[in-house]
Amino acid sequence: MFISEPLALRPPAIATFLLTAATAIDPATFANLELFEQFAAAAYCPGNANDTDGGLKVTCPVSNNCPLVEADDAKIVYGFQNSLLTDVTGYVATDASRSLTILAFRGSQSVRNFITDANFPAKPAPTICAGCNVFAGFYISWNEAKEGVLAALAATAAANPTYKVIITGHSLGGALAAIAAAEMRNSGMNIDLYTYGQPRIGDGKVSDYITNQNKGGNFRVTHDDDPVPRLPPLAFGFRHISPEYYIKTGNGVPVTPADIDGPLNGNVNFQGNTGDLDQLSDFDAHGWYFNDVSACNDGAGFEPRS
């Protein structure tokens, strides 16, 4: 997924290396982790991102892997896809059943997504924090989506001022969600961030900054043997947002609250995915988060820019 030479990062902030006691999560946190994984899964379904004008119900018609979302009154406000450089794809939706506004980003599917994944050098991110450096491809991809997404969120906030804002995504989508949440929090918004199988997005300074914004909760979910959260490597100066919630069960196994350790704190924590090195290339593990998260992928990975 990622190919590169070592980065020309600024000297990274001092890493926080932790070995903390593992604890099972509470049922309420579990319910939220499961729900927002399904909103992330729905970003892989073309019909949701295709609804540029909004109004359609959020569905997963091929994969049937978002039943909690489909049971709610969740409707698309704005779908976006097929951007020129990076094919950033996702949707803004409201869930009237739970008084939520959701921004969901799709993970890698197209050639331009994979090029984004490989655009590895660090890039200054002054819109997040002074002196911060982030993965260039992720930052460019978010900036392609930003104008339309922010307009849709502003309109949604005006119509539903009491709704809580959630940003979610799997894989590449999780990286974009983290960057988007950081910028929007800087503008004063309170946002809860849920990511699944998210790669590291930048150096210790930017990761610690996002961890400590205090404008909503961070829920970075990883899975046993998933190699993607270990990329880009620690040796290149990249660090993670905290805390982590680590799913210990294998692929295809139903997840319960007792199967998730968290919160695991620190930008490097060997109690979770970072210390799980028995399998280094189990990409099936990357696709299993409560269910087959990318099952709605239509396989149109080589579509031309229209």
Coordinates of C-alpha atoms in Angstrom, one line a residue:
M1 CA 0.0 0.0 0.0
F2 CA 2.8 2.4 0.9
I3 CA 6.1 2.7 -1.1
S4 CA 8.8 5.2 -0.4
E5 CA 12.2 6.1 0.8
P6 CA 12.6 7.5 4.3
L7 CA 11.0 10.9 4.8
A8 CA 12.6 14.3 5.1
L9 CA 10.5 15.0 8.2
R10 CA 11.4 17.7 10.8
P11 CA 12.9 16.1 13.9
P12 CA 9.9 14.3 15.4
A13 CA 8.4 15.3 18.7
I14 CA 9.5 13.0 21.5
A15 CA 7.5 9.9 21.2
T16 CA 5.3 8.7 24.1
F17 CA 6.1 5.0 24.5
L18 CA 3.6 3.3 26.7
L19 CA 2.9 -0.1 28.1
T20 CA -0.5 0.2 29.8
A21 CA -2.8 -2.4 31.3
A22 CA -5.3 -3.6 28.8
T23 CA -9.0 -3.2 29.7
A24 CA -12.2 -4.1 28.0
I25 CA -14.4 -1.2 26.8
D26 CA -17.8 -0.4 28.2
P27 CA -21.0 -1.3 26.2
A28 CA -21.8 2.3 25.3
T29 CA -18.4 2.9 23.7
F30 CA -18.7 -0.5 21.9
A31 CA -22.1 0.5 20.5
N32 CA -20.6 3.7 19.1
L33 CA -17.6 2.0 17.6
E34 CA -19.8 -0.5 15.9
L35 CA -22.3 2.1 14.6
F36 CA -19.7 4.5 13.1
E37 CA -17.8 1.6 11.5
Q38 CA -21.0 1.0 9.6
F39 CA -21.2 4.6 8.4
A40 CA -17.6 4.2 7.3
A41 CA -18.6 1.0 5.4
A42 CA -21.4 2.9 3.7
A43 CA -18.8 5.2 2.1
Y44 CA -17.7 2.3 -0.1
C45 CA -21.2 2.0 -1.6
P46 CA -21.3 4.0 -4.8
G47 CA -24.9 5.1 -4.5
N48 CA -24.1 7.1 -1.4
A49 CA -21.2 9.1 -2.9
N50 CA -23.1 9.5 -6.2
D51 CA -25.9 11.4 -4.5
T52 CA -24.4 14.8 -5.0
D53 CA -27.7 16.6 -4.5
G54 CA -28.6 14.7 -1.4
G55 CA -31.9 13.3 -0.2
L56 CA -31.4 9.6 -0.6
K57 CA -31.3 7.2 2.3
V58 CA -27.9 5.9 3.3
T59 CA -27.8 2.2 2.3
C60 CA -25.4 -0.7 1.7
P61 CA -27.4 -2.6 -0.9
V62 CA -24.8 -5.0 -2.2
S63 CA -23.0 -5.8 1.0
N64 CA -25.7 -5.5 3.6
N65 CA -23.0 -4.5 6.1
C66 CA -24.6 -1.4 7.6
P67 CA -27.9 -2.6 9.1
L68 CA -27.7 -0.2 12.1
V69 CA -27.4 2.8 9.6
E70 CA -30.2 1.5 7.4
A71 CA -32.5 1.1 10.4
D72 CA -32.1 4.8 11.2
D73 CA -33.5 7.8 9.4
A74 CA -30.1 8.5 7.8
K75 CA -30.1 10.5 4.6
I76 CA -27.4 11.9 2.3
V77 CA -26.9 15.7 2.3
Y78 CA -24.0 15.7 -0.1
G79 CA -22.0 13.0 -1.9
F80 CA -18.6 13.6 -3.4
Q81 CA -16.3 11.4 -5.6
N82 CA -13.9 11.2 -8.5
S83 CA -11.9 14.3 -7.7
L84 CA -9.2 15.1 -10.3
L85 CA -6.0 14.3 -8.4
T86 CA -6.9 11.8 -5.7
D87 CA -10.4 10.5 -6.3
V88 CA -11.4 11.5 -2.7
T89 CA -14.8 10.0 -2.1
G90 CA -17.4 10.0 0.6
Y91 CA -20.6 11.7 1.8
V92 CA -22.1 14.1 4.4
A93 CA -25.4 12.7 5.9
T94 CA -27.8 13.4 8.7
D95 CA -29.2 10.8 11.1
A96 CA -32.4 12.2 12.4
S97 CA -32.9 9.1 14.6
R98 CA -29.8 10.0 16.6
S99 CA -29.5 13.7 16.0
L100 CA -26.2 13.3 14.2
T101 CA -24.4 14.8 11.2
I102 CA -21.9 12.4 9.7
L103 CA -19.0 13.0 7.4
A104 CA -17.6 9.6 6.1
F105 CA -14.6 9.1 3.8
R106 CA -14.1 6.0 1.7
G107 CA -10.8 4.0 1.9
S108 CA -8.6 3.1 -1.1
Q109 CA -10.3 1.7 -4.2
S110 CA -9.1 3.5 -7.3
V111 CA -5.7 4.0 -9.0
R112 CA -5.7 7.6 -7.9
N113 CA -6.4 6.5 -4.3
F114 CA -3.4 4.2 -4.4
I115 CA -1.2 7.0 -5.8
T116 CA -2.4 9.1 -2.9
D117 CA -1.3 6.3 -0.5
A118 CA 2.1 6.3 -2.1
N119 CA 2.6 10.1 -2.0
F120 CA 4.6 9.6 1.1
P121 CA 6.8 12.7 1.8
A122 CA 5.8 14.9 4.6
K123 CA 4.2 18.3 3.9
P124 CA 3.8 21.3 6.2
A125 CA 0.2 21.5 7.5
P126 CA -0.2 25.1 8.8
T127 CA -4.0 24.7 8.7
I128 CA -3.6 22.2 11.5
C129 CA -0.8 23.5 13.6
A130 CA 2.4 25.6 13.2
G131 CA 5.4 23.4 12.5
C132 CA 3.3 20.3 11.9
N133 CA 4.1 17.9 9.1
V134 CA 1.6 15.4 7.6
F135 CA 1.6 12.8 4.9
A136 CA 1.5 14.8 1.6
G137 CA -1.0 12.6 -0.2
F138 CA -3.6 12.7 2.6
Y139 CA -3.3 16.4 3.0
I140 CA -3.7 17.0 -0.8
S141 CA -6.7 14.7 -0.9
W142 CA -8.5 16.4 2.0
N143 CA -8.0 19.8 0.3
E144 CA -9.6 18.5 -2.9
A145 CA -12.8 17.7 -0.9
K146 CA -12.7 20.5 1.6
E147 CA -14.7 23.3 -0.2
G148 CA -17.8 21.1 -0.9
V149 CA -17.7 19.3 2.4
L150 CA -17.5 22.5 4.5
A151 CA -20.3 24.1 2.5
A152 CA -22.5 21.0 3.1
L153 CA -21.6 20.9 6.8
A154 CA -22.4 24.6 7.2
A155 CA -25.8 24.1 5.6
T156 CA -26.5 21.1 7.7
A157 CA -25.5 22.9 10.9
A158 CA -27.8 25.8 10.0
A159 CA -30.7 23.4 9.5
N160 CA -29.9 21.2 12.5
P161 CA -27.9 23.3 15.0
T162 CA -28.2 20.7 17.9
Y163 CA -26.9 17.7 15.9
K164 CA -23.6 16.2 17.0
V165 CA -20.9 16.0 14.3
I166 CA -19.1 12.7 13.7
I167 CA -16.3 12.2 11.2
T168 CA -15.4 8.6 10.3
G169 CA -13.5 6.5 7.7
H170 CA -11.6 3.3 7.1
S171 CA -8.0 3.1 5.9
L172 CA -7.2 6.0 3.7
G173 CA -10.7 7.3 4.7
G174 CA -9.6 7.3 8.4
A175 CA -6.5 9.4 7.6
L176 CA -8.6 11.9 5.7
A177 CA -11.1 11.9 8.6
A178 CA -8.3 12.7 11.1
I179 CA -7.0 15.7 9.0
A180 CA -10.5 17.0 8.4
A181 CA -11.5 16.8 12.1
A182 CA -8.3 18.6 13.1
E183 CA -8.9 21.5 10.8
M184 CA -12.6 21.8 11.7
R185 CA -11.9 21.7 15.4
N186 CA -9.5 24.6 14.9
S187 CA -12.5 26.6 13.5
G188 CA -14.3 26.0 16.8
M189 CA -16.4 22.9 15.9
N190 CA -16.8 20.1 18.4
I191 CA -16.3 16.8 16.5
D192 CA -16.0 13.2 17.5
L193 CA -13.5 11.3 15.3
Y194 CA -13.8 7.5 14.6
T195 CA -11.2 5.8 12.4
Y196 CA -10.7 2.2 11.5
G197 CA -7.4 0.8 10.2
Q198 CA -6.1 4.3 9.9
P199 CA -2.4 4.7 8.8
R200 CA -0.2 7.2 10.7
I201 CA -0.8 10.6 9.2
G202 CA 2.2 12.7 10.4
D203 CA 4.9 13.3 12.9
G204 CA 4.7 13.4 16.7
K205 CA 3.9 17.1 16.8
V206 CA 0.8 16.9 14.6
S207 CA -0.4 13.6 16.2
D208 CA -0.1 14.9 19.7
Y209 CA -1.8 18.2 18.7
I210 CA -4.8 16.3 17.4
T211 CA -4.9 14.1 20.5
N212 CA -5.0 17.1 22.7
Q213 CA -7.4 19.4 20.8
N214 CA -10.2 18.8 23.4
K215 CA -12.9 19.6 20.8
G216 CA -14.4 16.1 20.8
G217 CA -13.3 12.5 21.4
N218 CA -10.8 10.5 19.4
F219 CA -11.5 6.8 18.8
R220 CA -8.8 5.2 16.6
V221 CA -9.8 1.5 16.1
T222 CA -7.2 -1.1 15.1
H223 CA -7.4 -4.8 14.5
D224 CA -5.2 -7.8 15.3
D225 CA -2.6 -8.4 12.5
D226 CA -3.8 -5.4 10.4
P227 CA -0.6 -4.1 8.8
V228 CA -1.9 -0.7 7.7
P229 CA -1.9 1.1 11.1
R230 CA 1.9 0.3 11.3
L231 CA 2.5 2.4 8.2
P232 CA 4.3 4.7 7.5
P233 CA 6.9 3.1 9.9
L234 CA 7.9 4.5 13.2
A235 CA 11.5 4.7 12.0
F236 CA 10.4 7.4 9.5
G237 CA 9.2 9.7 12.3
F238 CA 5.5 9.0 12.0
R239 CA 3.3 8.7 15.1
H240 CA -0.3 7.9 15.9
I241 CA -3.3 9.9 17.3
S242 CA -4.3 8.7 20.7
P243 CA -6.2 6.8 22.1
E244 CA -6.3 3.4 20.4
Y245 CA -9.1 0.8 20.7
Y246 CA -7.6 -2.6 19.7
I247 CA -9.8 -5.5 18.4
K248 CA -8.1 -8.7 19.5
T249 CA -10.2 -11.3 17.6
G250 CA -9.3 -12.8 14.3
N251 CA -10.8 -12.2 10.8
G252 CA -14.5 -13.1 10.4
V253 CA -15.1 -13.4 14.1
P254 CA -17.9 -11.4 15.7
V255 CA -16.6 -8.7 18.1
T256 CA -17.9 -8.2 21.6
P257 CA -16.9 -5.5 24.2
A258 CA -14.6 -8.0 25.9
D259 CA -12.6 -8.3 22.6
I260 CA -11.5 -4.7 22.5
D261 CA -8.7 -3.2 24.6
G262 CA -8.8 0.5 25.2
P263 CA -8.4 3.3 25.6
L264 CA -4.7 2.7 24.9
N265 CA -2.9 6.1 25.3
G266 CA 0.3 7.5 23.8
N267 CA 1.4 8.2 20.2
V268 CA 3.3 4.8 20.4
N269 CA 1.7 2.1 22.5
F270 CA 2.9 -1.5 22.2
Q271 CA -0.2 -2.9 24.0
G272 CA -2.1 -2.5 20.7
N273 CA -1.6 -3.0 17.0
T274 CA 1.9 -1.5 17.1
G275 CA 3.2 -4.3 19.2
D276 CA 1.3 -7.0 17.3
L277 CA 4.0 -8.2 15.0
D278 CA 3.3 -11.9 14.5
Q279 CA 1.7 -11.3 11.1
L280 CA 3.1 -8.5 9.0
S281 CA 1.0 -8.7 5.8
D282 CA -2.5 -9.9 6.7
F283 CA -4.5 -7.6 4.5
D284 CA -7.6 -9.6 5.2
A285 CA -7.3 -8.3 8.8
H286 CA -7.3 -4.7 7.4
G287 CA -10.8 -5.4 5.9
W288 CA -12.4 -6.8 9.1
Y289 CA -13.7 -4.3 11.5
F290 CA -16.9 -5.6 13.2
N291 CA -17.7 -6.9 9.6
D292 CA -16.2 -6.8 6.1
V293 CA -16.0 -3.0 6.1
S294 CA -15.2 -2.6 2.4
A295 CA -17.6 -5.2 1.1
C296 CA -19.6 -2.6 -0.8
N297 CA -16.6 -1.9 -3.0
D298 CA -17.8 -2.3 -6.6
G299 CA -14.4 -3.1 -7.9
A300 CA -14.2 -0.1 -10.1
G301 CA -10.6 0.5 -9.2
F302 CA -9.4 1.7 -12.6
E303 CA -12.1 4.1 -13.6
P304 CA -11.0 7.1 -15.7
R305 CA -11.5 10.6 -14.6
S306 CA -14.8 11.7 -16.2

